[in-house]
Short mmCIF file of C-alpha atoms and ligand atoms in Angstrom, two decimals:
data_model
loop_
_atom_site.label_atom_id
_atom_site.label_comp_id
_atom_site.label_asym_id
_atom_site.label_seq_id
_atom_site.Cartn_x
_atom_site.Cartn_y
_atom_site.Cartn_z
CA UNK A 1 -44.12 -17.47 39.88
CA UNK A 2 -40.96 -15.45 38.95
CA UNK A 3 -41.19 -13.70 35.86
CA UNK A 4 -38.08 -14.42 33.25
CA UNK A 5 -34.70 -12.74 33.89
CA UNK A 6 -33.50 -12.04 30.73
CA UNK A 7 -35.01 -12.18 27.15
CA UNK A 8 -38.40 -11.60 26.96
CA UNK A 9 -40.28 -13.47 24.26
CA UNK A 10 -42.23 -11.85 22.01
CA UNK A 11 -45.64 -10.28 23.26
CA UNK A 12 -48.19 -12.32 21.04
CA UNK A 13 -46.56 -15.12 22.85
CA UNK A 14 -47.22 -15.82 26.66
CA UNK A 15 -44.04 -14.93 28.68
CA UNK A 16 -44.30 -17.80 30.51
CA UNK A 17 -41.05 -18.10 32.76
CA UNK A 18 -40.49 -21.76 31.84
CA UNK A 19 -40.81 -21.47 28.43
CA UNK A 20 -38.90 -18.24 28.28
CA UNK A 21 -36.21 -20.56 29.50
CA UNK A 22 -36.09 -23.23 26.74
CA UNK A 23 -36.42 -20.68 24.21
CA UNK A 24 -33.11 -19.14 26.14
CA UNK A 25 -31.51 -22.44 26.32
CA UNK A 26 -32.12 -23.59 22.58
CA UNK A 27 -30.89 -19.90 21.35
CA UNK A 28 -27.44 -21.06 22.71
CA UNK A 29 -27.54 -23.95 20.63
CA UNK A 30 -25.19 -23.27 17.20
CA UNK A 31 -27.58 -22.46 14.15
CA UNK A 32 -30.51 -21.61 16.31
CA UNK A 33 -31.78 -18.22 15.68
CA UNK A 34 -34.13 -16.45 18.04
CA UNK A 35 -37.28 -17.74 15.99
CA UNK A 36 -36.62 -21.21 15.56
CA UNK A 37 -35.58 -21.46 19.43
CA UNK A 38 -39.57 -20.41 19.44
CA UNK A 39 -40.82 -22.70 17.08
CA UNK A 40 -38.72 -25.66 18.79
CA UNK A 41 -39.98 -24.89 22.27
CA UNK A 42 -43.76 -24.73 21.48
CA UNK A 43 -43.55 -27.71 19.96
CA UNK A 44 -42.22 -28.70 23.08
CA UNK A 45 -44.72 -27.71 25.06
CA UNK A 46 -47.53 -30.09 22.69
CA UNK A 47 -45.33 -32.68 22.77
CA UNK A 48 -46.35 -35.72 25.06
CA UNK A 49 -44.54 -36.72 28.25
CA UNK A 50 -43.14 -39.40 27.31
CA UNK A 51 -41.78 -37.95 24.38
CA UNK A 52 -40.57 -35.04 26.27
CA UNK A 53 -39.19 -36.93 28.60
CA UNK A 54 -37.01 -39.68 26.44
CA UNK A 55 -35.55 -36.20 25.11
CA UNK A 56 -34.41 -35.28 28.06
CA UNK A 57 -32.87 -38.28 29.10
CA UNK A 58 -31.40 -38.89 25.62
CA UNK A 59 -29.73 -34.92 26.24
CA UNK A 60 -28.68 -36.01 29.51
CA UNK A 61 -27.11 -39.42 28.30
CA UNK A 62 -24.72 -37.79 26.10
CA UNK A 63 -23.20 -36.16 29.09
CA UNK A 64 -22.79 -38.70 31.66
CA UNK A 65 -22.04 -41.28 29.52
CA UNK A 66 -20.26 -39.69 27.24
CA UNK A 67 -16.19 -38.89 26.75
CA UNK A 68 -13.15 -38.53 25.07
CA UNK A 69 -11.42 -41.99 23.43
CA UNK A 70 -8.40 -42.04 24.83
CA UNK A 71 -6.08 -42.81 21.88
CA UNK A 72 -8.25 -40.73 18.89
CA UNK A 73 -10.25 -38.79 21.14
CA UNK A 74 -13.60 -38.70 19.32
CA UNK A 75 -16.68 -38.84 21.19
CA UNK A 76 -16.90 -42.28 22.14
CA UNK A 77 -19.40 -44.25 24.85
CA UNK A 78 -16.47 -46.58 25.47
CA UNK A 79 -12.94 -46.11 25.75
CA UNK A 80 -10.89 -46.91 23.24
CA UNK A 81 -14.29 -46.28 21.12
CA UNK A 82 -15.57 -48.83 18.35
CA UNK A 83 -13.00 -47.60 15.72
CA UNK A 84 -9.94 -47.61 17.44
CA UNK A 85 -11.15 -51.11 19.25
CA UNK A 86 -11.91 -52.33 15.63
CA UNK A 87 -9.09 -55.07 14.68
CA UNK A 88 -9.98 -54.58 11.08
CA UNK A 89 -9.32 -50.92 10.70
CA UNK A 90 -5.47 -50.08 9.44
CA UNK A 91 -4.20 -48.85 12.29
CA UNK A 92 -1.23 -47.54 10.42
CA UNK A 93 -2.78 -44.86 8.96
CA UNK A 94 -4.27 -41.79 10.82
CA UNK A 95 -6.44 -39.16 9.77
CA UNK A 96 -6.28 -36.06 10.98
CA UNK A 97 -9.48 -33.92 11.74
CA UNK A 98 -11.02 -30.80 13.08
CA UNK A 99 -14.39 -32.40 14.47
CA UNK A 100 -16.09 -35.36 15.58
CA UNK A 101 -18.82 -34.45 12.93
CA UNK A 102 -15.56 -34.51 10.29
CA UNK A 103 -15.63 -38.26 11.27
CA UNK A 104 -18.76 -39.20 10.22
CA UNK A 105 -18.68 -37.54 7.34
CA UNK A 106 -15.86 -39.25 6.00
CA UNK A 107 -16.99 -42.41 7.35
CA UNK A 108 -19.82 -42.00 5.19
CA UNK A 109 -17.78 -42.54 2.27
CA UNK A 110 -16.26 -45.53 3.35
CA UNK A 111 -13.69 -44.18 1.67
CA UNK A 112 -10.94 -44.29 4.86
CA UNK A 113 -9.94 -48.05 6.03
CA UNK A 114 -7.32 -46.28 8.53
CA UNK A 115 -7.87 -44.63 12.14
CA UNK A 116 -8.72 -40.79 13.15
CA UNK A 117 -7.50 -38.42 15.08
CA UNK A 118 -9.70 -35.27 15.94
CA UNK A 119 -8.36 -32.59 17.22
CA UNK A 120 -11.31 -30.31 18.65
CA UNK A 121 -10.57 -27.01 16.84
CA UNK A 122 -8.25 -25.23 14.27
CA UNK A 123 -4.91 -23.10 15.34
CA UNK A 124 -6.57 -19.51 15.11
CA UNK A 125 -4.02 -17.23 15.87
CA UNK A 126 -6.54 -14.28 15.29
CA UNK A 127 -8.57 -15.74 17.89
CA UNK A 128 -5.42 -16.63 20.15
CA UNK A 129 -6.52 -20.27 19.45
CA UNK A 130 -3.12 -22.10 19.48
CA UNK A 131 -1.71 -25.60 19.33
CA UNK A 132 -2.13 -26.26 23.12
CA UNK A 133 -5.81 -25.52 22.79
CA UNK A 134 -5.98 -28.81 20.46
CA UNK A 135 -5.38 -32.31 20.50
CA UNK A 136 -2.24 -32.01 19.34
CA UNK A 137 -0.07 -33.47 21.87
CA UNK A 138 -2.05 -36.58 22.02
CA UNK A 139 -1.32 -36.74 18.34
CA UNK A 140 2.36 -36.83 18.75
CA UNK A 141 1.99 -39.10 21.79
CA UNK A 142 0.17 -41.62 19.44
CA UNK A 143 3.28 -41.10 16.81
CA UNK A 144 5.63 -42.41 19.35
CA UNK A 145 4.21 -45.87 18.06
CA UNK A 146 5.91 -46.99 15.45
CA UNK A 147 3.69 -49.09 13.78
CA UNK A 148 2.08 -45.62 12.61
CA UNK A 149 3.05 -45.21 8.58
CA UNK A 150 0.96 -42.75 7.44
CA UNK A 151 -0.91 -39.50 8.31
CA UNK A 152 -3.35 -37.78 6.20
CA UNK A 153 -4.37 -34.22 7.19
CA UNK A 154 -8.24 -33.63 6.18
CA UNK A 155 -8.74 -30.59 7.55
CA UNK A 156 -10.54 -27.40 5.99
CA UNK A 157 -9.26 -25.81 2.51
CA UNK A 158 -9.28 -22.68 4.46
CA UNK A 159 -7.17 -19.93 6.20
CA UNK A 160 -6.99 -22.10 9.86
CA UNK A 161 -7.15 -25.17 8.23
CA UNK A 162 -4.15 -24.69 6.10
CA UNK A 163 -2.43 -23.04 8.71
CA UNK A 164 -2.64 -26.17 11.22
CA UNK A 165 -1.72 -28.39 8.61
CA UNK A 166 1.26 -26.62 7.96
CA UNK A 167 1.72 -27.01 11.66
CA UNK A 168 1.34 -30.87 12.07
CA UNK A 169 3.56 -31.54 9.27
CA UNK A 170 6.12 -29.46 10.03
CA UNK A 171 5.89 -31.22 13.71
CA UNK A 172 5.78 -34.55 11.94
CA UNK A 173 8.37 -34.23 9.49
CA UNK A 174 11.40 -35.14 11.64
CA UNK A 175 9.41 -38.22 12.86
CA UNK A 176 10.00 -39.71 8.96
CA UNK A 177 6.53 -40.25 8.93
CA UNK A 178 4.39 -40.20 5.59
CA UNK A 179 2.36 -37.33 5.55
CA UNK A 180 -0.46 -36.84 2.68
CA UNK A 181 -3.91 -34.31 2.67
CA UNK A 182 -6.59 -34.78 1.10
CA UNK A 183 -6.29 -33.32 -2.55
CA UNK A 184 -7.78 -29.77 -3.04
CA UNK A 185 -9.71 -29.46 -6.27
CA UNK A 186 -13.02 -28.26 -7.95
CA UNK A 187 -16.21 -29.36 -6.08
CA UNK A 188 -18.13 -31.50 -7.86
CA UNK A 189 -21.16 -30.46 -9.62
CA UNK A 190 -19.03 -26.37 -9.52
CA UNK A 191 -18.49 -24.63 -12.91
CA UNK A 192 -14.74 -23.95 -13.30
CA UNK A 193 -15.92 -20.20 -13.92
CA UNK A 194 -16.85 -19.50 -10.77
CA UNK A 195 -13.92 -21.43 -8.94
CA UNK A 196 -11.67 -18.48 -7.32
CA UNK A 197 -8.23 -18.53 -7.91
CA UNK A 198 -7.16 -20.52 -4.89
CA UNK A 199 -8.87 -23.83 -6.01
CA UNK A 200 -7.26 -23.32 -9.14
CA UNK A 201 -4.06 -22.97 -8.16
CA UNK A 202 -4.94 -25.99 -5.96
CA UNK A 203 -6.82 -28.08 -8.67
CA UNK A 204 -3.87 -27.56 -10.96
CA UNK A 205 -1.40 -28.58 -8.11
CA UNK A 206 -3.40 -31.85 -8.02
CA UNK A 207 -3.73 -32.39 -11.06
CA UNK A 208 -3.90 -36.03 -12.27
CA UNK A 209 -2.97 -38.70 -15.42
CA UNK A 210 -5.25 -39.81 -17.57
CA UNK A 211 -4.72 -43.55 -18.21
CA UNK B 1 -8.19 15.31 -1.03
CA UNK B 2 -11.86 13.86 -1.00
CA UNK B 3 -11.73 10.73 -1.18
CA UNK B 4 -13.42 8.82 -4.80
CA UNK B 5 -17.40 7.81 -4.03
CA UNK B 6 -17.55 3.99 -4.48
CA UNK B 7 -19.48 2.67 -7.44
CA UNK B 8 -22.73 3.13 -7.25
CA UNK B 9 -23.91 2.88 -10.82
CA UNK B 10 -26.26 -0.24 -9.38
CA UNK B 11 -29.59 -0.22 -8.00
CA UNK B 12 -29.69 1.71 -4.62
CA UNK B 13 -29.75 -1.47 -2.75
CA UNK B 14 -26.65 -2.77 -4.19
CA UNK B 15 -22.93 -1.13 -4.02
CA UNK B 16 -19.96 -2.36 -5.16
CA UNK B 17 -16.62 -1.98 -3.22
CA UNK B 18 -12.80 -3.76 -3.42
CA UNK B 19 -12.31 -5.38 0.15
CA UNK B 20 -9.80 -6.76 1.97
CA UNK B 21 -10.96 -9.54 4.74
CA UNK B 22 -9.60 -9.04 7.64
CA UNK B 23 -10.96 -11.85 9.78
CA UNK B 24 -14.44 -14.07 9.80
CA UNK B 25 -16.57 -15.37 12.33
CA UNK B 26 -19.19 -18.68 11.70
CA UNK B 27 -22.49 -18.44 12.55
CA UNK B 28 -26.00 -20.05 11.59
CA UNK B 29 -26.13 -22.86 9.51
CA UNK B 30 -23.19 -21.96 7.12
CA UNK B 31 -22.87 -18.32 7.10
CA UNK B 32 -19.80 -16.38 7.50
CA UNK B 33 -20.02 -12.54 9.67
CA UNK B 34 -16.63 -10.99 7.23
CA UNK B 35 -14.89 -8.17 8.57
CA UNK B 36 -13.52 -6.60 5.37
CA UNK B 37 -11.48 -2.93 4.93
CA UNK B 38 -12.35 -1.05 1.86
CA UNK B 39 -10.63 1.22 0.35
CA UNK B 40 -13.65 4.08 0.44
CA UNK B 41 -16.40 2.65 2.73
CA UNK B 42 -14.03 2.11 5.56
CA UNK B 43 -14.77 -1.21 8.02
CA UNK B 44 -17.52 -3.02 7.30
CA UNK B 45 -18.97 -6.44 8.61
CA UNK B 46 -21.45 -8.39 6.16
CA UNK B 47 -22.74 -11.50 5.91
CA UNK B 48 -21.90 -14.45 3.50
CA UNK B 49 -24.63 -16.74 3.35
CA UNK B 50 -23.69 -20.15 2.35
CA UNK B 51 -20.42 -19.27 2.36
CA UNK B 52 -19.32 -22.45 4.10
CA UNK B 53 -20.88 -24.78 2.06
CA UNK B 54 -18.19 -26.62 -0.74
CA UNK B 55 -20.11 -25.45 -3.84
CA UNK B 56 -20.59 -21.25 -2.61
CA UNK B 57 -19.75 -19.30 -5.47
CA UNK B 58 -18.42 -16.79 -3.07
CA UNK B 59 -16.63 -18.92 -0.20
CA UNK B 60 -13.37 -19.26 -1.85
CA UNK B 61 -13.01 -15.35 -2.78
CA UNK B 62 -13.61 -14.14 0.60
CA UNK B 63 -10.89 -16.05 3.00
CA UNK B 64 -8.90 -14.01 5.49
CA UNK B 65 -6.41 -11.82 3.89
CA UNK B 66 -8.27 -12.16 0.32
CA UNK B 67 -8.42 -8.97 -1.74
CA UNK B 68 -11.60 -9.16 -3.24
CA UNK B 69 -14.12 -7.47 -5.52
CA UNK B 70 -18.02 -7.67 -3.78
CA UNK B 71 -21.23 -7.21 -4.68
CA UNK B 72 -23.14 -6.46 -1.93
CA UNK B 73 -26.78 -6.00 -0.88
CA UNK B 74 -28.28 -3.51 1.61
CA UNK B 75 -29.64 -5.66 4.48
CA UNK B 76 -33.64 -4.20 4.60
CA UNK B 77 -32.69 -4.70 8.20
CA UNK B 78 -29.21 -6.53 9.87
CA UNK B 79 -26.38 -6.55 7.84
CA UNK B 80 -25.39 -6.05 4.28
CA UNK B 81 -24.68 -9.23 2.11
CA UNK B 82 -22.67 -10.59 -0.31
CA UNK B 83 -24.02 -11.33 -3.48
CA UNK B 84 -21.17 -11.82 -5.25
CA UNK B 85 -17.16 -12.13 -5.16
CA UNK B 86 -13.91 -11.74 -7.35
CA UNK B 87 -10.38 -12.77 -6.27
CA UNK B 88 -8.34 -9.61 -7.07
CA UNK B 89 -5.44 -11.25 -5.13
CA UNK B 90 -5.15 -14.41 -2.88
CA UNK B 91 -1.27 -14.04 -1.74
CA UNK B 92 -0.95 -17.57 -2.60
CA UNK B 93 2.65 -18.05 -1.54
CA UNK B 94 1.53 -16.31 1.74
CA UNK B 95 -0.74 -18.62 2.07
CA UNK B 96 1.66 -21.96 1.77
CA UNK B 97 4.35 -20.30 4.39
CA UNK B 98 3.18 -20.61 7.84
CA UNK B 99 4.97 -17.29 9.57
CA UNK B 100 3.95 -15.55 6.23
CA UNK B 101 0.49 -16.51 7.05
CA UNK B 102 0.57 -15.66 10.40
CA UNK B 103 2.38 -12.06 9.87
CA UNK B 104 -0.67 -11.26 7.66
CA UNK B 105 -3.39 -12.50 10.49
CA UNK B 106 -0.67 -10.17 12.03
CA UNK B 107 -1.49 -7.41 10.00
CA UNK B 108 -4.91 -7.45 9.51
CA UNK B 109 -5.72 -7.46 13.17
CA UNK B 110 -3.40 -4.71 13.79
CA UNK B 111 -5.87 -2.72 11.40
CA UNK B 112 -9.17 -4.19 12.92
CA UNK B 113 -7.73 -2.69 16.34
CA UNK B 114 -6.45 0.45 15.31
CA UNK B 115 -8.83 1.90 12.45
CA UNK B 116 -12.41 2.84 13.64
CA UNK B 117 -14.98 1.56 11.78
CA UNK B 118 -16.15 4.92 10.44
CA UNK B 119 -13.29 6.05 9.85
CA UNK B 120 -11.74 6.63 5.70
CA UNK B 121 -9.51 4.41 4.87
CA UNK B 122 -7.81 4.58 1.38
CA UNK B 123 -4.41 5.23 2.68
CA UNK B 124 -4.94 1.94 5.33
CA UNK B 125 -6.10 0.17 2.31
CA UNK B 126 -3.54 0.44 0.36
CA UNK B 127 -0.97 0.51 3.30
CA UNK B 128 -2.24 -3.27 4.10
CA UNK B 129 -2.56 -4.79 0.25
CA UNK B 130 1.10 -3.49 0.22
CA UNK B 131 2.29 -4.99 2.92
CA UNK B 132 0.23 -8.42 2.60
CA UNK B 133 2.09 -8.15 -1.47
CA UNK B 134 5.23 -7.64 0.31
CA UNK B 135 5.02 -11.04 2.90
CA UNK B 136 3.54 -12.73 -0.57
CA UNK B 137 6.96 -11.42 -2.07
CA UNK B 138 9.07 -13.15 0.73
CA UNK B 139 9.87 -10.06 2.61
CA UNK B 140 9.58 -9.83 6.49
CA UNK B 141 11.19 -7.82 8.88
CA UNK B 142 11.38 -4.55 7.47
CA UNK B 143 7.66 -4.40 5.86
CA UNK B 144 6.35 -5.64 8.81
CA UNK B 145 8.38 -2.63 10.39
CA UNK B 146 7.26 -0.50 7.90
CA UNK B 147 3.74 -0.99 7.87
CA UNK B 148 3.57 -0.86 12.07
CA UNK B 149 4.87 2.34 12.06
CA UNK B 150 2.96 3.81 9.15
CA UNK B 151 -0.55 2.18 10.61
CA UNK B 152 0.17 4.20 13.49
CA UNK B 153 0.58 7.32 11.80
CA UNK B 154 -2.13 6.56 9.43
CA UNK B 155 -4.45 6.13 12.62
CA UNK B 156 -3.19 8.95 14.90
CA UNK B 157 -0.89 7.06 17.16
CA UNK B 158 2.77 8.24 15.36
CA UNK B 159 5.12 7.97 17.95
CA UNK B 160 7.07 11.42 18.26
CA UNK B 161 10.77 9.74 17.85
CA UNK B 162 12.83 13.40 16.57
CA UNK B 163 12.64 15.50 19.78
CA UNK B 164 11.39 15.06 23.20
CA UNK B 165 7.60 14.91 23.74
CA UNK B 166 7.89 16.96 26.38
CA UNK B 167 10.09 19.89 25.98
CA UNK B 168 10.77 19.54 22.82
CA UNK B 169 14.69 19.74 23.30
CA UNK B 170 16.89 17.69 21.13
CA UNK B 171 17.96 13.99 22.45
CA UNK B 172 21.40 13.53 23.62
CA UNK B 173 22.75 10.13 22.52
CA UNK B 174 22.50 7.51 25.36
CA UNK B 175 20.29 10.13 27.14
CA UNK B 176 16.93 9.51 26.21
CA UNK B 177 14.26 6.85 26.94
CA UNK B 178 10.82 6.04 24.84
CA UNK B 179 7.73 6.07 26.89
CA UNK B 180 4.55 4.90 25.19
CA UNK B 181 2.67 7.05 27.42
CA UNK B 182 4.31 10.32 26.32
CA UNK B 183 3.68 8.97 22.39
CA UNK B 184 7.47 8.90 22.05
CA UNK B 185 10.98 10.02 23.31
CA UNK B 186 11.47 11.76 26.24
CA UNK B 187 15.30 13.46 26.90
CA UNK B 188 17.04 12.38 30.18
CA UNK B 189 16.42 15.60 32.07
CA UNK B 190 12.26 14.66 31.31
CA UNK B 191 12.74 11.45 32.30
CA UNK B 192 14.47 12.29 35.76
CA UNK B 193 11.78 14.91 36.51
CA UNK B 194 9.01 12.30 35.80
CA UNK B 195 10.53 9.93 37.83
CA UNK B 196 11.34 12.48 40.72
CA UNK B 197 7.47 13.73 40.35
CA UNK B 198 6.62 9.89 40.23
CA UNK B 199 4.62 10.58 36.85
CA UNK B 200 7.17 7.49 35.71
CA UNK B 201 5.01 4.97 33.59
CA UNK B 202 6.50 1.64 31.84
CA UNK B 203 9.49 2.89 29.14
CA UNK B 204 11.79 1.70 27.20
CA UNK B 205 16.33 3.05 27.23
CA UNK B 206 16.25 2.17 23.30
CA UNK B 207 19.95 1.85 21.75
CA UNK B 208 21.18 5.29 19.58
CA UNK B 209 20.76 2.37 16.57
CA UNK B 210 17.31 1.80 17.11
CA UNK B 211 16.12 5.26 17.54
CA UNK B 212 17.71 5.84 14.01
CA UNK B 213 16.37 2.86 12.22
CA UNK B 214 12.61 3.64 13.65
CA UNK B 215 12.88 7.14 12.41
CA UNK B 216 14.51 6.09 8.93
CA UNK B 217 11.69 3.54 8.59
CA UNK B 218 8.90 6.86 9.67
CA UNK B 219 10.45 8.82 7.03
CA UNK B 220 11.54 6.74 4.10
CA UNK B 221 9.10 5.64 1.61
CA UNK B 222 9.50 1.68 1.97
CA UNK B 223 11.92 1.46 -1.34
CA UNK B 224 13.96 2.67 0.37
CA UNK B 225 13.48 1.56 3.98
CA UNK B 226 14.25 -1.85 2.68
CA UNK B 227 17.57 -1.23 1.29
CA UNK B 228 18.57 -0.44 5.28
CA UNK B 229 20.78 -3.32 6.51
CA UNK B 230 19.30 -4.05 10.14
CA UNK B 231 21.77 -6.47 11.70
CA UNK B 232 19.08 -9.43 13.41
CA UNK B 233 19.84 -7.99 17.43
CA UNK B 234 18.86 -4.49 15.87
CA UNK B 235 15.94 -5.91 14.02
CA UNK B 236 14.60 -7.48 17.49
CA UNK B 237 14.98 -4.23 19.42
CA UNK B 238 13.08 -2.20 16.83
CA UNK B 239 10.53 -5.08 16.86
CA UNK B 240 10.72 -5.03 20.58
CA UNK B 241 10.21 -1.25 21.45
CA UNK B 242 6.67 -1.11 18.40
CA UNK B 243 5.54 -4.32 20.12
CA UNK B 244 5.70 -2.13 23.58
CA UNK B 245 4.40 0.60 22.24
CA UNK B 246 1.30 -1.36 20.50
CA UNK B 247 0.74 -3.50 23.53
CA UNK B 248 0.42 -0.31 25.36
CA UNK B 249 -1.98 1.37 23.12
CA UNK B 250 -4.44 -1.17 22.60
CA UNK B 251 -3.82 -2.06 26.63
CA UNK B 252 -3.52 -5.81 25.68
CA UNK B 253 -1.02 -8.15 23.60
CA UNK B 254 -1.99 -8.47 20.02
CA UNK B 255 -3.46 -12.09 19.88
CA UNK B 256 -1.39 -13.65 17.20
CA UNK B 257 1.90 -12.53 18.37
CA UNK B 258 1.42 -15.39 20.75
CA UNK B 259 1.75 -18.10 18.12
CA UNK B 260 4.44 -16.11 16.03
CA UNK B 261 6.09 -16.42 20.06
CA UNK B 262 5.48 -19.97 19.91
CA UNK B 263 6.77 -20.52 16.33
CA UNK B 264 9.84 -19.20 16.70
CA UNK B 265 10.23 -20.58 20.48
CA UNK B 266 9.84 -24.10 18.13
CA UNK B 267 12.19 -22.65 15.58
CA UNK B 268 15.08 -22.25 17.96
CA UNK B 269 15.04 -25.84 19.81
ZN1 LIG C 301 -10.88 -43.78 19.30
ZN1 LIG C 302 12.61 16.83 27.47
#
């Protein structure tokens, strides 16, 4: 047996090469910590085999038979995927996101009767993350339709997020199409004393009638 | 002068400090890693927990290019956190302008790059809140000028622009070249014995104009380094030879002048 290459667990645990590998691969996983890529592998190793194993094929799944949709490219077992395919959806209207998890959270709502557009990522100039590191093109290819009426821009009420949005728009503009974002306000459930003074500005910006 | 002892009327395991984000990195769940410039403390990186999350009391005080006012808590071990945030000033027209935004991501890299994290950094401090007020304001060209050539100084890199590095002999007009490797001007007779010797690295044959505007712009407190009129081909050569000399210093191109490249590439069509 070959002992493990790189990190070691712990010593109170047994460095046991295979496990020292799960632990490794579930580290690179996003919000996994060193610890709970222990916790997650030991429970690996008591689950059953047939548990373990409809894991594993559920992990490999996802990549073979798995891909981009070709007109909103979300994550999608079947190309175009069920939203885009979905006769009932507007597809005049398309909202633009950062991630295919941004998708399911609005879809959640049921708040969105349109069509999406993720784009895999933010413009990050600090990071040298530009426009042609998104799917932005695709975006503009799907404008040349012109059934398309409307886009609305939900992307993050942050630094990147407000600087892609600026982007799109100012890309979309000459196209005459409608362009909307989602309004920026007070989170619900916040106290207005702890807002900062962005959302205000914001909040006030959006402000609203009364009727 | 020694420089003013942050706060630290608090418990020993909290401080208080003024910051100035200069860029952010996710990690775990919904944490932020902040890179912030204080004024006393120098760089520091922390951790805002929660920070992602909609309802963080902190989040929205602690974007990129956010002048803040922080609570934070010793980390017993790892880094020191956040407890708590004040805007002091979010550059909010900065933040609806897309070059405006971008000069600042600009800016604050710039200072990531070129101050060491142990290093004091009052004058940097105040150097980038000025110039990130000054974008806010609508101004461009010169305070970006301004503050590239002042960083520099501010961080030992001032490029020698009055006499030649070399032999210190005064520059004939048309006669001198600027090589970031010498830290400045060299006079023609330098520059031919380099070459001859082949000590020749990369330099620039500046115009008499830009030599003068670069060394106004050293010398003049920005008032009045603003009130110089720099015709837009002069303004791109002086922009031109820093961007040399930067690229050369850090020994890579800064990473947002590729989208401020693609911008105005846009801009022109
Ligand atoms: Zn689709
Ligand atoms: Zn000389």
């Amino acid at each position: 047996m070959t002992t493990p290459s790189r990190s070691m667990p712990p010593e109170s645990l047994p460095s046991v090469a295979p496990v020292a590998r799960l632990i490794e691969e579930f580290h690179k996983l996003p919000g996994i910590g060193p610890k709970s890529a222990q916790r997650l592998a030991y429970h690996l190793v008591r689950m059953s085999t047939e548990d373990a194993r409809a894991l594993a094929e559920a992990i490999l799944a996802v990549k073979e038979g798995i891909g981009l949709c070709g007109q909103c490219q979300n994550i999608t077992d079947r190309d175009p995927c069920a939203l885009c395919g979905n006769v009932n959806r507007d597809h005049t209207a398309i909202c633009v996101v950062e991630q295919a998890l941004d998708v399911l959270a609005l879809e959640r709502t049921r708040a969105f009767k349109g069509v999406y557009h993720v784009l895999h990522g933010l413009i990050s100039p600090m990071n040298d993350v530009g426009p042609e590191d998104l799917k932005v093109r695709e975006l503009l290819r799907r404008l040349e339709d012109d059934k398309i009426k409307e886009i609305v821009l939900a992307l993050n009420p942050n630094l990147t997020g407000e600087a892609t949005a600026m982007y799109i728009q100012r890309l979309i503009k000459p196209l005459g199409i409608r362009v909307t974002r989602l309004a920026r306000g007070l989170p619900i459930g916040g106290e207005l004393e702890y807002a900062d003074e962005m959302t205000l500005i914001r909040a006030f910006e959006g402000r609203q009638e009364l009727s | 002068m020694q420089p003013v002892p942050a706060n630290k009327a608090f418990a020993d395991h909290v401080y208080k400090t003024d910051a100035i984000v200069l860029r952010q990195t996710s990690t775990g769940e919904a944490d932020r890693i902040l890179t912030v410039l204080t004024p006393y403390l120098g760089k520091l990186r922390l951790i805002g927990r929660s920070v992602r999350r909609p309802k963080s009391k902190i989040g929205g005080h602690v974007e990129p290019l956010m002048h803040a006012r922080l609570m934070v808590t010793k980390g017993k071990s790892g880094m020191d956190a956040v407890s708590q945030a004040e805007t002091v000033e979010a550059y909010p027209a900065l933040r609806s302008n897309l070059e405006r935004t971008v000069w600042g991501i600009y800016c604050a890299e710039l200072v990531d790059a070129f101050l060491p994290d142990e290093a004091p950094s009052a004058d940097v401090f105040g150097l980038l809140a000025d110039t990130l007020a000054r974008l806010n304001a609508g101004e461009e060209g010169m305070a970006l000028r301004w503050f590239e050539l002042h960083l520099l100084a501010m961080t030992g890199y001032r490029p020698e622009l009055q006499v030649c590095t070399q032999c210190r002999g005064a520059l004939a007009p048309n006669r001198f070249a600027f090589s970031p490797d010498a830290g400045g001007v060299l006079c023609q007779t330098c520059e031919q014995a380099n070459r001859i010797e082949e000590r020749q690295t990369p330099f620039l044959t500046p115009s008499v104009n830009a030599l003068k505007a670069l060394r106004y712009i050293q010398h003049q407190p920005y008032e009045e380094a603003r009130r110089l009129r720099v015709p837009s081909p002069l303004a791109n050569e002086t922009e031109g030879i820093l961007r040399f000399y930067i690229r050369y210093l850090l020994e890579r191109d800064v990473r947002s002048t590729s989208f401020l490249d693609h911008l105005r590439r846009q801009a022109a069509l």
